[in-house]
Amino acid sequence: MATEAPAAPAAPARPTDPAIRDQLYIGGAWVDPTGDGTIEVLDSTTEQVAGTVPEGTPKDVEKAVAAAREGFEAWSAVPLEQRVETLQGISAQLAARGDELAALIASEVGMPLAQSRAIQAGLPAMDFGGTAQAAGEILWEEKVGNSPVVREPIGVVGAITPWNYPLHQLCAKVAPALAAGCSIVAKPSEVTPLSAFVLAEIIDEIGLPAGVFNLVTGFGPVVGEAIAAHDGVDMISFTGSTRAGKLVSEAAAGNVKRVSLELGGKSANVILDDADLTRAVKHGVSNCLLNSGQTCSAHTRMLVPRERLEEAEQIAAAAAEKMAPGDPFDPASRIGPLVSDAQRERVREFIEVGEKEGAKLVAGGADAPEGLDSGYFVKPTVFSGVKPDMRIAQEEIFGPVLSIMPYDDEDEAAEIANGTIYGLDGGVWSADPERAKAFARRMRTGQVQVNGATFNPLAPFGGYKQSGHGRELGRYGLEEFLESKSIQE
Ligand code: NAD
């Protein structure tokens, strides 16, 4: 009898050939772009070209919106059950291509492969599966007095997405828009657009009516703005920076289209005085450093009782130093590079700002990590003694930089936690879950994790204040794409 264990399936490797994409997906077909520009996509570790995509133009947007208007007529008439089956089919195909997607996104974004497999490739399949489930929870029709109230799709949706979780951000819009009966013009980030082409291939194979899903790649101020301003678009669902979200809102005002915004964050992780400090700090460091700190909901401010500041900074420094950066395709790497040279430079500048502001550097720093010949790496960095008015306590850095901030009592902790323009996410730690939940209610944010609870992909996700408005995921996410019609009888 054989005693050898079956060989483990080989982990996907870094793609060897650049992904050359020279067509856009419009009106149910791959079509040549109207311009001849291309955008190079770089592997964030090797700094070599990982692929190229068309540099779309406003003329491409024109064609895509015209196709989407026709697609909307067809798709909104398809029965809900069939739309839900389509979502389930896309979910299954995304799951089947998970290894390929994980490698593609590990190469362009730089997230370590195992995490990329679970999160970057895993979440998109869940976005479609979860939305299929949520479609069954919507009250599609109800009676209010003498009025049947019916929920209907809003129309043509422009979906504009960022680079940090490229496929998840896109699927968190495409899945509910399709479930609602909308058609879509999608513009992924020009920095990490490759996985969107895999989604378009899957949708093409599944065979949606022509024009229901359209993909136009290009730069934000050109293609993004053309979509946001277009009179033929009924809604913009935007994820990205607060800066670009404001521009999108202005461009969208021309025809009073609906705008849903998922923007930046500067989330606070509040460790109350009765919490298990070691556990809370270690967990907080991992949360902050996930995807090299390029997560909108990252807990980048850690609030600790003043009398435990020194203890907390030692635990945090030790945890950060263990997270040595390395090639995302090396299983030993806990953290990869940042997405681009521009992002690396921005983050290093912020680290220098923190030092100049007088924060205490307890791990990392602005100099390049040793032993890495290429790649946009930044050392996991921890500042302590950070004051609420410092720039590193107020501005979104979007890199592996944690600010530890002391507080004297719970009221002050709440004031500091709520004292930024953002309100996306947060954490609270206490030995008493009821005390933690009571504090969570004081936080002006869209999400709060109590004692490191896991992310729930069916719960509404979105921001307060300048972190945006509107919600994604699950039933709440689907409702964003619906209108309500009252029929009096
Ligand atoms: P970004 O704002 O630079 O770009 C996002 C998208 O908007 C890209 O597709 C870009 O091409 C496009 N864009 C840029 N300018 C535009 C304009 N004037 N008109 C129309 N479109 C335009 O953001 P980024 O650097 O790609 O991503 C990082 C940001 O995204 C961070 O601020 C992060 O917090 C935020 N983010 C938020 C969430 C959330 O759910 N709240 C999730 C992920 C990322």
XYZ file of C-alpha atoms and ligand atoms in Angstrom:
533
model
C 0.000 0.000 0.000
C 1.400 3.381 -0.932
C 2.222 5.521 2.085
C 3.197 8.678 0.280
C 0.848 11.601 0.690
C -0.483 12.914 -2.616
C 1.604 15.847 -3.856
C 0.145 19.219 -2.891
C -1.151 21.119 -5.923
C 1.543 23.465 -7.236
C 1.064 27.075 -6.122
C 0.423 29.354 -9.081
C 3.581 31.064 -10.294
C 4.178 34.635 -11.409
C 2.752 34.925 -14.957
C 5.677 34.551 -17.385
C 4.294 36.398 -20.399
C 2.855 39.914 -20.212
C -0.941 39.995 -20.571
C -1.471 41.956 -23.779
C -5.033 43.247 -23.982
C -5.603 45.360 -27.066
C -9.399 45.428 -27.269
C -12.248 46.780 -25.178
C -15.437 44.872 -24.390
C -18.407 46.839 -25.743
C -21.859 45.722 -26.881
C -21.196 42.042 -26.194
C -18.009 41.856 -28.310
C -14.293 42.538 -28.142
C -13.761 45.678 -30.214
C -10.807 47.813 -31.234
C -10.431 51.024 -29.238
C -10.975 54.281 -31.108
C -7.562 55.635 -30.074
C -4.139 54.055 -30.420
C -2.742 54.706 -26.936
C -1.824 51.876 -24.595
C -1.229 51.806 -20.842
C 1.584 49.679 -19.415
C 0.841 47.714 -16.261
C 3.893 47.005 -14.109
C 4.602 44.061 -11.850
C 5.104 45.815 -8.507
C 7.938 43.464 -7.497
C 9.983 43.025 -10.686
C 9.076 46.501 -12.027
C 8.781 44.790 -15.445
C 5.785 45.132 -17.767
C 3.105 42.675 -16.621
C 0.680 43.665 -19.351
C -0.767 46.403 -21.496
C -4.337 47.629 -21.907
C -5.967 50.131 -24.274
C -5.921 53.781 -23.277
C -9.627 54.409 -23.848
C -11.048 57.732 -25.024
C -14.326 59.645 -24.575
C -15.379 58.172 -27.972
C -15.069 54.676 -26.506
C -17.214 55.815 -23.576
C -19.782 57.152 -26.065
C -19.982 53.718 -27.737
C -20.111 51.900 -24.413
C -22.936 54.059 -23.033
C -24.959 53.622 -26.258
C -24.486 49.846 -25.977
C -25.396 49.923 -22.278
C -28.651 51.784 -23.010
C -29.666 48.976 -25.368
C -28.425 46.358 -22.934
C -30.554 47.878 -20.198
C -33.742 47.476 -22.254
C -33.016 43.770 -22.704
C -31.646 42.922 -19.249
C -34.224 44.753 -17.149
C -36.896 42.593 -18.829
C -35.161 39.330 -17.851
C -36.905 37.629 -14.887
C -35.142 37.890 -11.534
C -34.646 34.107 -11.252
C -32.679 34.118 -14.491
C -30.581 37.087 -13.377
C -29.805 35.266 -10.132
C -28.778 32.131 -12.054
C -26.443 34.275 -14.134
C -24.826 35.644 -10.977
C -24.334 32.126 -9.659
C -22.751 31.110 -12.971
C -20.311 34.034 -12.869
C -19.470 33.216 -9.243
C -18.635 29.621 -10.211
C -16.432 30.740 -13.112
C -14.576 33.221 -10.912
C -13.969 30.453 -8.390
C -12.745 28.125 -11.157
C -10.214 30.723 -12.326
C -9.134 31.572 -8.763
C -5.476 30.476 -9.112
C -5.002 32.482 -12.284
C -6.613 35.562 -10.731
C -4.582 35.234 -7.527
C -1.315 35.189 -9.505
C -2.360 38.055 -11.775
C -3.298 40.287 -8.833
C -0.250 39.243 -6.745
C 1.838 40.396 -9.688
C 0.147 43.757 -10.309
C -0.865 44.751 -6.733
C 1.897 42.862 -4.879
C -0.166 41.058 -2.229
C 1.441 37.773 -1.040
C 0.065 34.898 -3.078
C -1.780 32.980 -0.344
C -3.590 36.151 0.756
C -4.217 37.094 -2.834
C -5.810 33.669 -3.397
C -8.058 34.003 -0.349
C -8.943 37.688 -0.602
C -8.214 39.169 -4.027
C -9.462 36.066 -5.882
C -11.792 34.702 -3.193
C -13.922 37.760 -2.472
C -15.094 38.368 -6.079
C -16.718 34.918 -6.249
C -18.349 35.689 -2.891
C -19.539 39.079 -4.151
C -21.535 37.335 -6.880
C -22.664 34.450 -4.636
C -23.626 36.789 -1.783
C -25.533 39.088 -4.099
C -27.445 36.135 -5.584
C -28.493 35.317 -2.019
C -29.327 38.945 -1.213
C -31.618 39.166 -4.243
C -33.953 36.814 -2.361
C -34.065 39.212 0.618
C -35.298 42.270 -1.273
C -38.929 43.271 -0.937
C -39.399 43.655 -4.707
C -43.015 44.707 -4.255
C -45.057 45.748 -1.229
C -48.333 47.500 -0.542
C -48.245 50.869 1.272
C -51.873 51.951 1.807
C -53.460 52.135 -1.634
C -50.059 51.989 -3.374
C -48.237 48.941 -4.567
C -44.577 50.019 -4.348
C -42.285 48.280 -6.818
C -38.496 48.222 -6.884
C -36.970 48.736 -10.326
C -33.413 48.961 -11.685
C -32.011 52.478 -11.839
C -30.684 52.068 -15.400
C -27.153 52.417 -16.805
C -24.476 52.318 -14.111
C -20.956 53.710 -14.459
C -18.614 51.675 -12.212
C -15.245 53.289 -11.473
C -12.800 51.393 -9.261
C -9.359 51.708 -7.592
C -6.222 49.555 -7.656
C -5.950 48.045 -4.182
C -8.512 45.202 -4.395
C -9.119 45.544 -8.119
C -11.453 42.653 -8.855
C -13.352 42.745 -5.570
C -14.068 46.482 -5.903
C -15.390 45.885 -9.416
C -17.470 42.811 -8.545
C -18.971 44.590 -5.512
C -20.588 46.895 -8.102
C -21.154 44.635 -11.123
C -22.874 41.849 -9.136
C -25.584 43.998 -7.497
C -26.055 46.090 -10.648
C -26.720 42.901 -12.654
C -28.991 41.502 -9.946
C -31.009 44.728 -9.969
C -31.433 44.563 -13.765
C -29.030 47.406 -14.604
C -26.430 47.551 -17.362
C -22.861 48.663 -16.724
C -19.977 50.653 -18.142
C -16.959 49.655 -16.049
C -13.669 51.501 -15.756
C -11.090 49.745 -13.580
C -7.993 51.487 -12.248
C -5.351 52.145 -14.897
C -2.757 50.855 -12.384
C -4.246 47.334 -11.977
C -6.723 46.719 -14.825
C -5.794 43.141 -15.815
C -8.254 41.107 -13.725
C -11.199 43.109 -15.143
C -10.482 41.485 -18.507
C -10.880 38.040 -16.950
C -14.275 39.129 -15.590
C -15.236 40.363 -19.084
C -14.172 36.990 -20.563
C -16.324 35.153 -18.028
C -19.311 37.394 -18.725
C -18.775 36.928 -22.466
C -18.768 33.121 -22.078
C -21.865 33.180 -19.862
C -23.598 35.096 -22.680
C -25.419 38.132 -21.294
C -27.489 40.192 -23.748
C -25.243 42.530 -25.762
C -24.384 45.752 -23.945
C -25.275 44.644 -20.424
C -21.609 44.719 -19.390
C -19.055 46.997 -21.060
C -15.396 47.492 -20.174
C -13.471 50.643 -21.082
C -9.963 51.012 -19.671
C -8.219 54.360 -19.454
C -7.207 57.228 -17.209
C -9.494 58.722 -14.568
C -9.620 62.333 -15.715
C -10.401 61.168 -19.302
C -12.440 57.950 -19.357
C -13.614 58.175 -15.731
C -14.744 61.743 -16.094
C -16.473 61.036 -19.449
C -18.498 58.275 -17.766
C -19.286 60.422 -14.702
C -20.465 63.341 -16.851
C -22.424 61.339 -19.442
C -26.143 62.119 -19.694
C -26.853 58.535 -20.726
C -25.583 57.208 -17.398
C -28.122 57.053 -14.552
C -25.820 56.262 -11.660
C -22.133 56.335 -10.786
C -20.834 53.853 -8.301
C -17.348 55.046 -7.432
C -14.635 53.604 -5.203
C -11.412 55.531 -4.796
C -9.877 58.533 -3.124
C -11.927 61.268 -1.488
C -10.222 63.741 -3.845
C -11.447 61.930 -6.993
C -14.846 61.214 -5.380
C -15.488 64.952 -5.109
C -14.581 65.469 -8.780
C -16.855 62.605 -9.804
C -19.733 64.127 -7.820
C -19.265 67.457 -9.601
C -19.108 65.834 -13.040
C -22.187 63.744 -12.243
C -24.298 66.727 -11.202
C -25.084 67.709 -14.830
C -27.959 65.256 -15.185
C -28.534 64.756 -11.448
C -27.482 61.130 -11.633
C -27.307 59.111 -8.440
C -23.813 58.876 -6.987
C -22.587 56.270 -4.550
C -19.110 56.863 -3.108
C -16.743 54.483 -1.293
C -13.785 56.685 -0.376
C -10.759 56.917 1.874
C -10.326 56.248 5.574
C -8.178 56.839 8.645
C -9.717 54.244 10.895
C -9.156 54.072 14.644
C -8.555 50.882 16.591
C -9.433 51.667 20.201
C -7.942 49.394 22.849
C -9.851 49.934 26.102
C -8.057 49.603 29.452
C -9.437 46.135 30.275
C -8.473 44.555 26.928
C -5.890 41.825 26.330
C -3.211 44.267 25.165
C -0.883 41.766 23.501
C -3.640 40.192 21.461
C -5.208 43.515 20.523
C -1.929 45.149 19.475
C -0.719 42.161 17.448
C -4.050 41.890 15.679
C -4.094 45.655 15.085
C -0.643 45.571 13.481
C -1.694 42.768 11.090
C -4.867 44.641 10.228
C -2.936 47.840 9.468
C -0.303 46.086 7.357
C -2.641 43.905 5.253
C -1.953 44.483 1.555
C 1.026 46.662 2.605
C -1.378 49.080 4.274
C -3.234 49.666 1.008
C -6.675 48.914 2.391
C -9.296 51.651 2.671
C -10.577 50.242 5.961
C -7.110 49.656 7.503
C -6.897 50.458 11.215
C -4.062 52.955 10.839
C -4.527 54.700 14.213
C -4.143 52.582 17.331
C -5.495 54.256 20.464
C -4.099 52.920 23.751
C -4.465 53.972 27.416
C -1.594 56.391 28.165
C -0.262 54.250 31.030
C 0.198 51.307 28.636
C 1.721 53.252 25.729
C 5.265 51.956 26.164
C 4.131 48.357 26.470
C 1.943 48.720 23.368
C 4.711 50.251 21.282
C 7.093 47.407 22.149
C 4.558 44.753 21.158
C 3.744 46.652 17.953
C 7.390 47.185 17.011
C 8.173 43.478 17.483
C 5.113 42.475 15.433
C 5.974 44.905 12.609
C 9.594 43.760 12.470
C 8.449 40.178 11.953
C 6.582 41.284 8.809
C 9.685 41.467 6.633
C 8.764 42.525 3.101
C 9.503 40.144 0.244
C 8.436 38.818 -3.159
C 4.696 37.993 -3.021
C 5.429 34.727 -4.856
C 7.819 33.599 -2.070
C 5.704 31.712 0.513
C 7.898 33.165 3.304
C 6.836 36.752 2.514
C 4.317 38.202 4.946
C 3.984 41.522 3.141
C 4.689 42.517 -0.463
C 5.643 45.756 -2.178
C 3.419 48.783 -2.660
C 1.600 49.004 -5.954
C 3.757 51.599 -7.709
C 6.789 53.831 -7.522
C 4.500 56.855 -6.995
C 2.795 55.182 -4.045
C 6.135 54.163 -2.505
C 7.434 57.728 -2.731
C 4.243 59.153 -1.256
C 4.438 56.775 1.703
C 8.147 57.444 2.321
C 7.411 61.172 2.342
C 4.721 60.625 4.963
C 7.215 58.702 7.120
C 9.602 61.664 6.892
C 6.725 64.007 7.789
C 5.979 61.899 10.890
C 9.601 62.126 12.019
C 9.662 65.900 11.435
C 6.395 66.298 13.353
C 8.093 64.712 16.365
C 6.368 61.335 16.476
C 8.523 58.552 17.953
C 9.655 56.050 15.305
C 9.651 52.615 16.946
C 9.900 50.367 13.854
C 10.702 50.725 10.151
C 11.495 54.082 8.595
C 11.703 55.826 5.253
C 14.883 54.155 3.995
C 14.601 51.212 1.588
C 14.411 47.730 3.106
C 17.659 45.784 2.661
C 18.262 42.861 0.345
C 15.580 43.628 -2.234
C 16.949 44.542 -5.661
C 13.688 45.604 -7.248
C 10.103 46.315 -6.222
C 8.277 49.192 -4.583
C 8.976 48.086 -1.018
C 8.556 50.130 2.147
C 9.503 48.929 5.639
C 6.547 48.239 7.948
C 6.676 51.354 10.097
C 5.292 52.171 13.536
C 5.127 55.616 15.126
C 4.237 56.113 18.780
C 3.240 59.178 20.793
C 1.318 60.456 17.762
C -0.754 63.552 18.505
C -4.236 64.052 17.006
C -3.242 67.185 15.070
C -0.272 65.606 13.302
C -0.618 64.982 9.569
C 0.170 61.275 10.086
C -2.868 61.133 12.409
C -5.186 62.960 10.019
C -4.287 62.035 6.423
C -4.702 58.729 4.648
C -1.168 57.421 3.984
C -2.173 54.183 2.196
C 1.018 52.342 3.120
C 2.384 50.149 5.929
C 2.447 52.897 8.569
C 0.789 52.643 11.984
C 0.293 55.602 14.346
C -0.045 54.721 18.043
C -1.887 57.430 19.989
C -2.316 57.641 23.779
C -5.569 58.679 25.472
C -6.483 59.441 29.081
C -10.114 58.345 29.331
C -12.881 56.853 27.214
C -14.358 60.235 26.303
C -11.027 61.376 24.960
C -10.620 58.098 23.072
C -13.989 58.695 21.367
C -13.050 62.278 20.551
C -9.741 61.247 18.980
C -11.340 58.314 17.125
C -13.983 60.626 15.625
C -11.577 63.511 15.059
C -10.777 63.138 11.358
C -12.672 63.961 8.167
C -13.124 60.205 7.591
C -15.495 57.617 9.020
C -15.016 54.315 7.242
C -14.073 51.609 9.715
C -12.859 51.061 13.256
C -12.078 48.581 15.966
C -12.654 48.364 19.693
C -11.178 45.916 22.202
C -12.407 45.137 25.710
C -12.684 42.141 28.040
C -16.370 43.052 28.246
C -18.100 42.702 24.842
C -21.019 44.882 25.994
C -18.646 47.700 26.938
C -16.953 47.319 23.547
C -20.298 47.438 21.727
C -21.343 50.530 23.667
C -18.109 52.219 22.556
C -18.660 51.014 18.966
C -21.944 52.957 18.931
C -20.032 56.146 19.723
C -17.810 55.746 16.666
C -18.931 57.774 13.619
C -17.986 55.067 11.105
C -19.719 52.627 8.782
C -18.182 49.503 10.340
C -16.680 48.596 13.709
C -15.006 45.277 14.579
C -15.357 44.225 18.196
C -12.335 42.276 19.529
C -11.017 41.545 16.020
C -14.197 39.967 14.669
C -13.947 38.707 11.076
C -15.104 40.608 7.997
C -18.677 39.781 7.014
C -19.130 40.021 3.229
C -22.941 40.144 3.551
C -23.052 43.094 5.965
C -23.299 46.645 4.553
C -19.923 48.269 3.874
C -19.429 52.017 3.451
C -18.519 55.265 5.073
C -19.688 58.176 7.203
C -18.465 61.733 6.571
C -15.845 62.078 3.802
C -15.429 58.304 3.554
C -18.433 58.480 1.250
C -22.100 57.606 1.112
C -24.036 54.584 0.004
C -23.352 50.994 0.998
C -21.920 47.965 -0.774
C -22.375 44.187 -0.294
C -25.372 42.059 0.581
C -28.926 43.390 0.584
C -27.935 46.981 1.370
C -25.483 46.962 -1.536
C -28.148 45.730 -3.941
C -30.677 48.359 -2.824
C -28.295 51.115 -4.010
C -29.077 50.123 -7.606
C -32.868 50.216 -7.240
C -35.518 52.892 -7.682
C -38.852 52.794 -5.820
C -42.050 53.349 -7.785
C -45.445 53.963 -6.132
C -48.462 52.985 -8.213
C -51.655 54.419 -6.697
C -54.763 52.266 -7.122
P -8.164 57.206 -7.189
O -9.218 58.078 -6.641
O -6.920 57.817 -7.676
O -8.725 56.371 -8.417
C -9.880 55.562 -8.309
C -10.510 55.441 -9.670
O -11.009 56.715 -10.050
C -9.545 55.016 -10.769
O -10.212 54.176 -11.683
C -9.191 56.338 -11.417
O -8.787 56.207 -12.760
C -10.519 57.090 -11.317
N -10.431 58.540 -11.356
C -9.413 59.330 -10.933
N -9.716 60.624 -11.153
C -10.959 60.650 -11.708
C -11.828 61.698 -12.166
N -11.458 62.975 -12.092
N -13.022 61.360 -12.670
C -13.407 60.070 -12.739
N -12.618 59.039 -12.343
C -11.414 59.333 -11.836
O -7.885 56.098 -6.075
P -6.785 54.962 -6.092
O -5.464 55.620 -5.846
O -6.960 54.081 -7.292
O -7.219 54.081 -4.822
C -6.888 54.402 -3.541
C -8.015 55.143 -2.852
O -9.213 54.396 -2.911
C -7.758 55.348 -1.386
O -8.121 56.644 -1.001
C -8.666 54.337 -0.716
O -9.026 54.635 0.599
C -9.832 54.334 -1.632
N -10.597 53.103 -1.477
C -11.822 53.143 -0.843
C -12.552 51.977 -0.641
C -13.878 51.981 0.070
O -14.608 51.011 -0.073
N -14.226 52.997 0.806
C -12.051 50.780 -1.106
C -10.821 50.761 -1.733
C -10.111 51.940 -1.930
